[in-house]
Coordinates of C-alpha atoms in Angstrom, one line a residue:
X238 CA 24.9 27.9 10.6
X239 CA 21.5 28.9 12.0
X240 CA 18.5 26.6 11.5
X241 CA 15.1 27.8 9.8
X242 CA 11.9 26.8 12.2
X243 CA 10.5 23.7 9.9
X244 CA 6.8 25.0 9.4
X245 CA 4.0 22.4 10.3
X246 CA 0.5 22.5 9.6
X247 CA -2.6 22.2 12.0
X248 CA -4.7 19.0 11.3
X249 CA -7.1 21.6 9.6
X250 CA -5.2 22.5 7.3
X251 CA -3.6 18.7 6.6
X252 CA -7.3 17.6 6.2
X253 CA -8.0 20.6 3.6
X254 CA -4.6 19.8 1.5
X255 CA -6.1 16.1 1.4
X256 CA -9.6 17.5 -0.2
X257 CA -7.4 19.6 -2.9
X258 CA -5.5 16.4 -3.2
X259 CA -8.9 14.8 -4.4
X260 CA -9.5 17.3 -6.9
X261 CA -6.4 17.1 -8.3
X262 CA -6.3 14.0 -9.1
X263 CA -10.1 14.2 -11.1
X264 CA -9.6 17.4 -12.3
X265 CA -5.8 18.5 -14.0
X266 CA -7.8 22.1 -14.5
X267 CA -8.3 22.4 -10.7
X268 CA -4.5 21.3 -10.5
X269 CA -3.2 23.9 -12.9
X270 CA -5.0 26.7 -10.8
X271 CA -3.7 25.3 -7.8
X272 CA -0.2 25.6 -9.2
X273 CA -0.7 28.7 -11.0
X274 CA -1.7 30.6 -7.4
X275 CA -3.2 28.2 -4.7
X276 CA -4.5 31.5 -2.7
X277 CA -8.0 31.5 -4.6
X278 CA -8.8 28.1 -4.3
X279 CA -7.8 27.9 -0.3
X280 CA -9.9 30.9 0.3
X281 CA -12.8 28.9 -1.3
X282 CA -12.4 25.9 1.1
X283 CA -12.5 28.5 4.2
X284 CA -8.7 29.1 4.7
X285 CA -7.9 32.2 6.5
X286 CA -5.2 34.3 5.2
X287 CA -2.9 33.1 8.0
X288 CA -3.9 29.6 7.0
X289 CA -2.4 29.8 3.6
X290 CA 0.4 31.8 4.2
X291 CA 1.5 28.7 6.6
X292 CA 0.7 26.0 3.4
X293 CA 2.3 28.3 1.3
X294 CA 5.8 28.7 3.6
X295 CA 5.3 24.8 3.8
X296 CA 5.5 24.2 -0.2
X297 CA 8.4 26.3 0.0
X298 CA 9.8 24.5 2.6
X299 CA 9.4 21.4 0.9
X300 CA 11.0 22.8 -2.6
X301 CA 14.1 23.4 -0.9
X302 CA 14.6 19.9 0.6
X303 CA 13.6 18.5 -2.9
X304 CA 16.1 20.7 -4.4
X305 CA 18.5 19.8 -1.8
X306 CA 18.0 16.1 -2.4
X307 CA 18.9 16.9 -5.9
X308 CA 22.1 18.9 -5.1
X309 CA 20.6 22.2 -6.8
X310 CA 21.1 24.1 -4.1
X311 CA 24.6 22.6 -2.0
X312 CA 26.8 25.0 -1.2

């Protein structure tokens, strides 16, 4: 069985998630965007387009563990 690379994050991009974690939580509009397509509102804070590729591979990676956890994807 071959491993996937777990993705990290720079302490850039950790600092920015914690900002649109703030917003989140005062605004549920800001929140549905974010969910919707979280590109837009990353490029807004200054993300690069490498920058949100890497939080968006590390959403994904953390919807398979949670998926995982929840047997929906044991094979």
């Amino acid at each position: 069985m071959t491993q996937t690379p777990v993705p990290s994050l720079t302490d850039r991009q950790i600092v920015t998630l914690g900002s649109v974690l703030q917003q989140l939580m005062v605004s549920p509009e800001y929140g549905a965007a974010f969910l919707v397509d979280p590109r837009p509102l990353l490029l807004q804070l200054n993300m690069t387009e490498d920058d949100v590729v890497q939080i968006v591979n590390y959403f994904k990676y953390v919807q398979q563990l949670v998926e995982k956890d929840h047997g929906d994807d044991w094979i």
